[in-house]
């Protein structure tokens, strides 16, 4: 695969080109004679390329994807800021796996040199001629630009789908014809998968809670199989695997929705799509007059989530999704920030914010009944370690690679700072992280482990929880860690900036910025045990006050019951 030199990339005096296997890159720094003699560069060298969009590309106006790679020789890359003409779109996500770049440059650590930014229509300026460029900044402050690349922003597509049918009229007719108010409510849960990601686990908790209520019977529909099936079936739910609906072809979407409608016909009283990509089931509910709830578990708009998980979102399918959100009985989110992003991106609907709940009483009881040092001994954590826990899917958007890079920068001065990454993994990303750990002598400091059914001993053993994500709504892992009395180090994304108070319950830093994350991690590593204890106590109090799982589950039950009976859900 070719790694190309960006056209139009200008540099200061002393710039030169260097030929690498299957690559042409631009070096910034010393004279060709200095480098030819094998001298170390007097200042870091920046290399990189914008892969997407291509020069002259027409951007459809519904959103923009900027993707490429950048690498600093002599100083690590700290951040990559993306500009559309003079408008800053924000920092790109870092440390995407790029084995091709590492091979071309002969620099193994360049395997994590990829960057990517996906932005919705609300962030794209008006249509017309624009240019894309990125500013690459190294930890030492050195910075250079890639680009600019001329592109054209197309106007939004004409025509929107017809207005959805007045759902409340349809629901009223449905209730009169087919369900008495004292009947069991037959709920269809549409899941993205049956894995153990955060949204799926929250769904399983609610399904279990409803099964004990007695007024509900749950059927879970997932396009793919997964380990959560056993948990759901143990809660009394029926699980059906199949009926996937694609997003990249409008005609196939309609055929698949028709098949889904036939399967759903007459079987359910309420439809709940538990992630935003579950909107096709809610689309069917609206078309047939069923009450419905669509839950947004992610902080980013639909187009970005689809690009992360599946690939292409056809514009006509996206318009149908917008219509679906507008017509659902309720659009549920655990994050005010996520709702604000959807509204800014032009989505309308009956948005309801209901925070994530954690088992605060269970956390308190476990802390009182367990011995912290014994938990550490069983998990192989030394008494003198400052142990950091990062729990969540090991996936590029979650930022674990950047965390490991920060740990590498601190390792010499903070040899007792250690970390575990716990969660199901994207194999390519996790393998690149593991390779970095081995190359940089971090095998005793960082462990990458699979999902753990019981995180309680890990929370009890840890000194600190960290969430380095580029995007979050309100992650349950952070709330759970705080419930166990841990201060949290998080990026300023989603509702985390409202949850974590610097110096009181933890530390905040800018996302997708290695220098900022390293500084925050160093502050946590050097905090005294008394400081950690004080912040952990405040963190537990903060979660206990606002995020008790029993209250959240009870409120969720009331919301679903009200929607099933034709009511309007409110926060």
XYZ file of C-alpha atoms in Angstrom:
571
model
C 0.000 0.000 0.000
C 1.409 3.371 -0.942
C 1.975 6.023 1.671
C 2.067 9.229 -0.315
C 3.442 12.731 0.165
C 0.664 15.329 0.400
C 0.698 17.734 -2.516
C 1.062 21.339 -1.489
C 2.673 20.558 1.880
C 5.072 23.453 2.373
C 7.865 23.559 4.908
C 10.493 25.990 6.110
C 14.194 26.186 5.227
C 16.044 22.933 5.420
C 13.095 20.797 4.309
C 13.924 17.873 2.074
C 12.349 14.701 0.711
C 13.389 11.223 1.801
C 12.599 8.034 -0.061
C 11.228 5.153 2.032
C 10.076 1.748 0.795
C 6.761 2.320 -1.005
C 6.589 5.862 0.361
C 7.593 9.419 -0.289
C 7.585 11.632 2.786
C 8.694 15.133 3.685
C 11.243 15.710 6.440
C 11.501 18.943 8.378
C 14.744 19.931 10.072
C 18.410 19.522 9.113
C 20.172 19.756 5.788
C 20.395 16.699 3.538
C 24.149 16.557 4.217
C 23.600 16.358 7.998
C 21.152 13.516 7.673
C 23.269 11.744 5.073
C 26.137 11.687 7.569
C 23.876 10.005 10.108
C 23.668 12.983 12.457
C 20.782 13.078 14.889
C 18.240 15.715 13.813
C 18.669 19.025 15.623
C 14.911 19.219 16.019
C 12.186 16.637 15.561
C 11.159 15.533 12.134
C 7.468 15.455 11.168
C 6.159 13.202 8.439
C 2.576 12.641 7.410
C -0.165 12.594 4.803
C -3.876 13.298 4.413
C -5.442 10.193 2.863
C -9.065 11.362 2.897
C -10.563 13.446 1.432
C -8.660 13.450 -1.834
C -7.812 16.690 -3.562
C -10.846 17.918 -5.527
C -13.296 15.673 -3.675
C -16.940 16.697 -3.477
C -18.209 16.442 0.111
C -21.919 15.655 0.279
C -22.736 18.315 2.871
C -24.075 15.794 5.389
C -20.694 15.410 7.076
C -16.961 15.162 6.547
C -14.321 12.530 7.228
C -10.647 13.493 7.453
C -8.215 10.602 7.729
C -4.460 10.222 7.417
C -1.273 9.657 9.377
C 1.447 11.689 11.061
C 4.602 10.748 12.906
C 7.248 12.634 14.824
C 10.846 11.403 14.814
C 12.596 12.691 17.906
C 9.457 13.785 19.743
C 6.090 12.009 19.900
C 3.046 13.414 18.170
C 0.795 15.217 20.655
C -2.265 16.310 18.666
C -3.646 16.853 15.177
C -6.046 19.760 14.587
C -8.243 19.718 11.482
C -9.245 22.863 9.589
C -11.810 23.412 6.847
C -10.544 26.627 5.290
C -10.145 28.923 8.312
C -12.676 27.031 10.446
C -11.185 24.670 13.064
C -13.209 21.451 13.189
C -11.376 20.230 16.283
C -8.739 17.648 17.146
C -8.622 14.381 15.251
C -8.627 11.082 17.069
C -5.114 9.678 17.304
C -3.257 6.367 17.371
C -5.188 4.543 14.650
C -3.327 1.403 13.563
C -1.225 1.957 10.416
C 1.083 -1.009 9.905
C 1.682 0.184 6.328
C 3.203 3.434 7.575
C 5.441 1.642 10.079
C 6.746 -0.611 7.312
C 7.255 2.239 4.864
C 9.127 4.443 7.350
C 11.019 1.643 9.053
C 9.754 3.038 12.359
C 7.880 0.361 14.370
C 6.194 2.907 16.648
C 4.624 4.515 13.568
C 2.206 1.583 13.658
C -0.017 3.870 15.787
C 0.358 6.972 13.606
C -3.119 7.140 12.077
C -5.565 9.970 12.750
C -9.239 10.423 11.937
C -11.983 12.984 12.442
C -15.637 12.546 11.542
C -17.879 15.578 11.864
C -21.590 16.032 11.258
C -23.288 18.546 9.008
C -23.577 21.085 11.825
C -19.775 21.454 11.875
C -19.419 21.901 8.120
C -19.540 25.520 6.885
C -21.712 26.596 3.987
C -21.461 24.898 0.614
C -18.840 25.940 -1.905
C -15.112 25.797 -2.466
C -13.185 24.972 0.719
C -9.811 23.532 1.678
C -8.807 20.853 4.174
C -5.579 21.032 6.142
C -4.315 19.625 9.404
C -1.828 21.044 11.871
C 0.395 18.395 13.450
C 1.861 19.305 16.856
C 4.546 17.307 18.646
C 4.939 17.072 22.413
C 7.816 19.566 22.335
C 5.638 22.149 20.542
C 7.024 21.704 17.035
C 4.199 21.923 14.504
C 3.726 21.714 10.759
C 0.761 21.733 8.385
C -0.382 19.036 5.989
C -2.348 20.375 3.049
C -4.239 22.414 2.121
C -6.308 20.223 -0.178
C -9.002 21.904 -2.252
C -12.431 20.310 -1.862
C -15.995 21.291 -2.644
C -18.822 21.145 -0.131
C -22.062 20.215 -1.888
C -25.345 21.689 -0.666
C -27.594 19.397 1.402
C -29.690 17.078 -0.756
C -33.053 18.465 -1.785
C -36.166 16.838 -0.468
C -36.836 15.281 2.848
C -38.958 12.233 3.600
C -42.653 12.952 4.079
C -43.706 13.859 7.593
C -44.206 10.826 9.812
C -47.711 9.771 10.677
C -48.986 11.335 13.898
C -47.809 8.537 16.134
C -50.076 9.269 19.087
C -53.162 8.745 16.929
C -51.752 5.433 15.774
C -50.985 4.373 19.330
C -54.471 5.250 20.529
C -55.999 3.133 17.773
C -53.627 0.270 18.537
C -54.416 0.270 22.253
C -58.152 0.232 21.675
C -57.957 -2.561 19.167
C -55.323 -4.847 20.605
C -54.268 -4.325 24.220
C -56.032 -3.817 27.502
C -54.273 -1.641 30.057
C -53.886 -4.572 32.440
C -52.280 -6.873 29.855
C -48.606 -7.792 30.003
C -46.622 -5.341 27.882
C -44.762 -7.238 25.176
C -41.519 -5.361 24.561
C -39.234 -5.777 21.574
C -35.664 -4.717 22.347
C -33.617 -4.076 19.215
C -29.903 -4.437 20.022
C -26.841 -3.744 17.919
C -25.311 -7.006 19.096
C -25.185 -9.397 22.026
C -21.666 -8.470 23.074
C -20.746 -7.030 26.465
C -20.352 -3.415 25.441
C -21.732 -0.692 27.675
C -25.085 -0.193 25.934
C -25.769 -3.907 25.742
C -24.999 -4.355 29.454
C -27.325 -1.470 30.357
C -30.060 -3.116 28.280
C -29.559 -6.438 30.080
C -29.883 -4.681 33.460
C -33.161 -3.099 32.436
C -34.530 -6.323 30.932
C -33.758 -8.121 34.201
C -35.406 -5.358 36.217
C -38.556 -5.459 34.074
C -38.792 -9.231 34.390
C -39.113 -8.860 38.160
C -41.798 -6.202 37.700
C -44.289 -8.685 36.264
C -45.904 -6.263 33.797
C -43.481 -6.875 30.936
C -42.292 -9.666 28.702
C -39.111 -8.994 26.730
C -37.910 -10.222 23.347
C -34.430 -9.161 22.289
C -33.634 -8.949 18.575
C -29.975 -8.821 17.517
C -28.411 -9.220 14.069
C -25.509 -11.215 15.546
C -24.962 -13.769 18.291
C -22.986 -13.059 21.432
C -22.270 -13.952 25.057
C -25.061 -11.756 26.406
C -27.680 -14.239 25.188
C -27.259 -16.420 28.302
C -27.683 -13.443 30.622
C -30.816 -12.277 28.834
C -32.385 -15.714 28.718
C -31.639 -16.197 32.422
C -33.717 -13.056 32.981
C -36.666 -14.655 31.183
C -36.218 -12.854 27.865
C -36.668 -14.466 24.460
C -33.687 -13.894 22.168
C -33.951 -13.857 18.376
C -30.857 -13.531 16.169
C -31.198 -12.316 12.590
C -33.038 -9.746 10.452
C -30.091 -7.402 9.951
C -30.928 -4.132 8.184
C -28.130 -2.554 6.073
C -27.529 1.189 5.975
C -25.546 1.594 2.758
C -28.333 0.940 0.223
C -31.738 2.640 0.378
C -33.591 0.004 -1.652
C -32.174 -2.878 0.408
C -32.976 -0.933 3.579
C -36.642 -0.740 2.546
C -36.804 -4.446 1.671
C -35.181 -5.374 4.983
C -37.532 -3.108 6.928
C -40.482 -4.792 5.182
C -39.198 -8.206 6.307
C -38.741 -6.877 9.822
C -42.281 -5.493 9.765
C -43.703 -8.878 8.792
C -41.804 -10.557 11.609
C -42.926 -7.958 14.167
C -46.573 -7.863 13.080
C -48.938 -8.433 15.989
C -46.236 -9.623 18.382
C -45.359 -6.506 20.393
C -46.872 -3.614 22.304
C -43.723 -1.484 22.631
C -40.491 -1.245 20.633
C -37.231 -0.083 22.195
C -34.154 0.504 20.034
C -31.340 0.465 22.571
C -28.662 2.146 20.458
C -29.047 4.757 17.761
C -28.185 2.183 15.065
C -31.265 0.208 16.189
C -33.498 2.823 14.578
C -34.908 0.477 11.860
C -37.081 -1.347 14.438
C -38.366 2.012 15.680
C -38.982 3.012 12.056
C -41.243 -0.046 11.723
C -42.993 0.832 14.985
C -43.825 4.314 13.731
C -45.112 2.988 10.400
C -47.433 0.572 12.198
C -48.607 2.838 15.027
C -46.675 1.175 17.828
C -45.280 3.213 20.716
C -41.512 3.330 20.581
C -38.376 4.520 22.345
C -35.001 5.027 20.684
C -32.045 5.240 23.030
C -28.897 7.119 22.045
C -26.037 5.435 23.855
C -23.312 7.303 21.979
C -22.291 10.951 22.075
C -21.900 11.358 18.313
C -24.582 11.710 15.615
C -25.736 8.688 13.638
C -23.499 9.189 10.603
C -20.378 9.128 12.773
C -21.499 6.057 14.714
C -22.290 4.174 11.494
C -18.884 5.135 10.049
C -17.200 3.808 13.188
C -19.075 0.529 13.272
C -20.325 -0.344 9.798
C -19.075 2.005 7.083
C -21.335 3.876 4.700
C -24.647 5.491 5.609
C -26.769 6.148 2.517
C -28.196 9.711 2.513
C -31.750 8.435 2.008
C -31.368 6.032 4.937
C -30.056 8.871 7.088
C -33.089 10.969 6.165
C -35.300 8.096 7.221
C -33.407 7.897 10.511
C -34.037 11.613 11.072
C -37.721 11.003 10.432
C -37.621 8.095 12.874
C -36.176 10.205 15.685
C -38.794 12.862 15.017
C -41.600 10.308 15.207
C -40.542 8.135 18.140
C -42.539 8.429 21.342
C -39.290 9.262 23.120
C -35.615 9.603 22.233
C -33.759 8.613 25.368
C -30.167 9.522 26.272
C -28.059 9.422 29.399
C -26.235 12.596 28.366
C -27.235 16.230 27.931
C -24.184 16.700 25.725
C -25.338 13.952 23.349
C -28.790 15.513 23.022
C -27.206 18.896 22.320
C -25.076 17.355 19.545
C -28.076 15.715 17.909
C -30.079 18.915 18.021
C -27.143 20.879 16.598
C -26.955 18.320 13.778
C -30.559 19.028 12.850
C -32.280 16.081 14.560
C -35.644 16.712 16.187
C -37.643 14.574 18.558
C -38.999 14.158 22.050
C -35.593 14.001 23.733
C -35.522 12.701 27.309
C -32.362 12.623 29.459
C -32.142 9.858 32.038
C -28.713 9.281 33.532
C -26.907 5.964 33.816
C -27.344 4.201 37.143
C -24.806 2.201 39.131
C -25.195 -0.056 42.153
C -24.060 2.425 44.798
C -25.233 0.312 47.750
C -23.531 -2.770 46.348
C -20.322 -0.779 45.892
C -20.468 0.476 49.466
C -21.129 -3.013 50.832
C -18.261 -4.529 48.843
C -15.834 -1.875 50.039
C -16.811 -2.571 53.644
C -16.636 -6.363 53.366
C -13.490 -6.768 51.238
C -9.828 -6.262 52.026
C -8.110 -3.962 49.540
C -4.646 -5.475 49.971
C -6.009 -8.984 49.541
C -7.692 -7.901 46.285
C -4.392 -6.479 45.087
C -2.528 -9.637 46.038
C -4.986 -11.842 44.135
C -4.744 -9.629 41.057
C -0.948 -9.490 41.128
C -0.658 -5.816 42.093
C 2.232 -4.871 44.365
C 1.694 -2.828 47.496
C 3.876 0.016 46.197
C 2.157 0.332 42.794
C 0.055 3.352 41.846
C -2.439 1.217 39.940
C -4.622 2.781 37.230
C -7.657 0.938 35.839
C -9.153 1.632 32.401
C -12.302 -0.454 31.875
C -14.144 -0.469 28.546
C -14.040 -1.865 25.041
C -10.466 -1.692 23.738
C -11.258 0.341 20.631
C -9.543 3.293 18.979
C -12.258 5.813 19.904
C -11.749 4.885 23.569
C -8.169 6.190 23.447
C -6.323 3.353 25.204
C -3.327 3.608 22.867
C -2.842 7.249 23.812
C -3.015 6.240 27.479
C -0.282 3.647 26.969
C 1.855 6.254 25.186
C 1.410 8.590 28.157
C 2.431 5.799 30.516
C 5.514 5.209 28.386
C 6.523 8.869 28.711
C 6.167 8.687 32.505
C 7.618 5.233 33.047
C 11.201 6.279 33.759
C 10.236 8.873 36.388
C 7.227 6.955 37.734
C 8.280 3.269 37.636
C 5.548 2.273 40.108
C 2.771 3.671 37.893
C 0.983 0.656 36.387
C -2.205 0.097 34.436
C -4.664 -2.545 33.280
C -6.890 -2.214 30.210
C -9.973 -4.395 30.706
C -12.558 -5.068 28.019
C -13.483 -6.812 24.827
C -11.050 -5.752 22.140
C -10.897 -4.747 18.531
C -8.149 -7.208 17.599
C -6.217 -4.965 15.214
C -6.137 -2.089 17.678
C -5.344 -4.268 20.697
C -2.548 -6.027 18.794
C -0.978 -2.677 17.886
C -1.129 -1.601 21.548
C 0.419 -4.880 22.685
C 3.229 -4.483 20.149
C 3.930 -0.967 21.448
C 4.024 -2.293 25.022
C 6.557 -4.982 24.116
C 8.782 -2.680 22.047
C 8.958 -0.058 24.769
C 9.597 -2.347 27.725
C 6.198 -1.810 29.373
C 5.193 -5.441 29.873
C 5.537 -5.135 33.651
C 3.644 -1.837 33.718
C 0.657 -2.382 31.400
C -1.681 -5.362 31.062
C -4.290 -5.788 28.308
C -6.973 -8.173 29.563
C -10.350 -9.382 28.279
C -13.731 -8.381 29.650
C -14.179 -9.277 33.323
C -17.569 -10.495 34.543
C -16.831 -9.153 38.015
C -15.040 -5.818 38.188
C -15.506 -5.390 41.932
C -12.057 -6.656 43.027
C -10.444 -4.527 40.303
C -12.183 -1.364 41.520
C -11.269 -2.227 45.084
C -7.615 -2.762 44.161
C -7.207 0.335 41.987
C -5.934 3.760 43.024
C -7.454 5.604 40.108
C -9.846 5.122 37.180
C -8.979 6.629 33.817
C -11.141 7.253 30.742
C -9.046 8.608 27.824
C -11.903 8.454 25.292
C -12.273 10.811 22.347
C -16.048 10.525 22.586
C -18.372 9.485 25.383
C -21.902 10.267 26.499
C -21.710 9.322 30.192
C -19.765 6.052 30.598
C -20.976 3.658 33.273
C -17.390 2.548 33.973
C -16.470 5.992 35.292
C -19.599 6.179 37.447
C -18.962 2.688 38.809
C -15.341 3.484 39.627
C -16.401 6.604 41.489
C -19.026 4.619 43.396
C -16.168 2.425 44.637
C -14.379 5.488 45.974
C -11.921 6.068 43.140
C -11.009 9.478 41.755
C -11.378 9.632 37.977
C -9.108 11.017 35.279
C -11.180 11.669 32.169
C -11.182 13.705 28.999
C -13.569 16.636 28.584
C -16.138 14.802 26.494
C -19.873 14.239 26.867
C -21.163 14.890 30.364
C -17.863 13.947 32.018
C -16.863 17.583 32.442
C -19.973 18.043 34.617
C -19.343 14.839 36.561
C -15.623 15.115 37.312
C -14.582 18.242 39.208
C -10.829 18.904 38.946
C -9.130 18.681 42.308
C -12.326 17.488 43.984
C -13.331 14.199 42.344
C -10.458 13.768 39.896
C -8.709 15.312 36.872
C -9.853 16.516 33.456
C -7.809 16.961 30.277
C -8.387 17.693 26.611
C -9.119 14.649 24.498
C -6.842 13.412 21.702
C -3.864 15.263 23.160
C -0.906 13.208 24.377
C 0.784 16.087 26.180
C -2.379 17.003 28.103
C -3.103 13.387 29.035
C 0.484 12.845 30.181
C 0.364 15.936 32.405
C -2.927 14.853 34.001
C -1.649 11.320 34.515
C 1.527 12.646 36.106
C -0.550 14.748 38.520
C -2.494 11.638 39.492
C 0.694 9.593 39.828
C 2.259 12.123 42.193
C -0.851 12.833 44.304
C -0.490 11.729 47.909
C -2.556 8.822 49.265
C -4.450 11.355 51.382
C -5.348 13.385 48.271
C -6.543 10.273 46.452
C -8.605 9.245 49.469
C -10.213 12.672 49.779
C -11.121 12.785 46.083
C -12.365 9.192 46.132
C -14.707 9.955 49.026
C -16.068 12.999 47.174
C -16.473 10.926 44.003
C -18.503 8.260 45.809
C -20.727 10.943 47.343
C -21.276 12.553 43.910
C -22.423 9.281 42.341
C -24.519 8.252 45.344
C -26.396 11.542 45.153
C -27.408 11.407 41.477
C -26.797 8.010 39.868
C -28.324 5.298 42.047
C -29.216 2.349 39.811
C -32.440 1.530 41.667
C -33.805 5.013 41.046
C -32.743 5.000 37.385
C -34.287 1.568 36.755
C -37.519 2.570 38.476
C -37.733 5.753 36.422
C -36.986 3.774 33.243
C -39.793 1.348 34.099
C -42.222 4.212 34.607
C -41.169 5.778 31.309
C -41.640 2.563 29.328
C -44.974 1.859 30.977
C -46.207 5.372 30.202
C -45.068 5.179 26.572
C -46.692 1.755 26.125
C -49.982 3.249 27.325
C -49.779 6.111 24.856
C -48.365 8.721 27.202
C -45.676 11.286 26.450
C -42.346 10.635 28.136
C -40.599 13.526 29.864
C -37.314 13.945 31.718
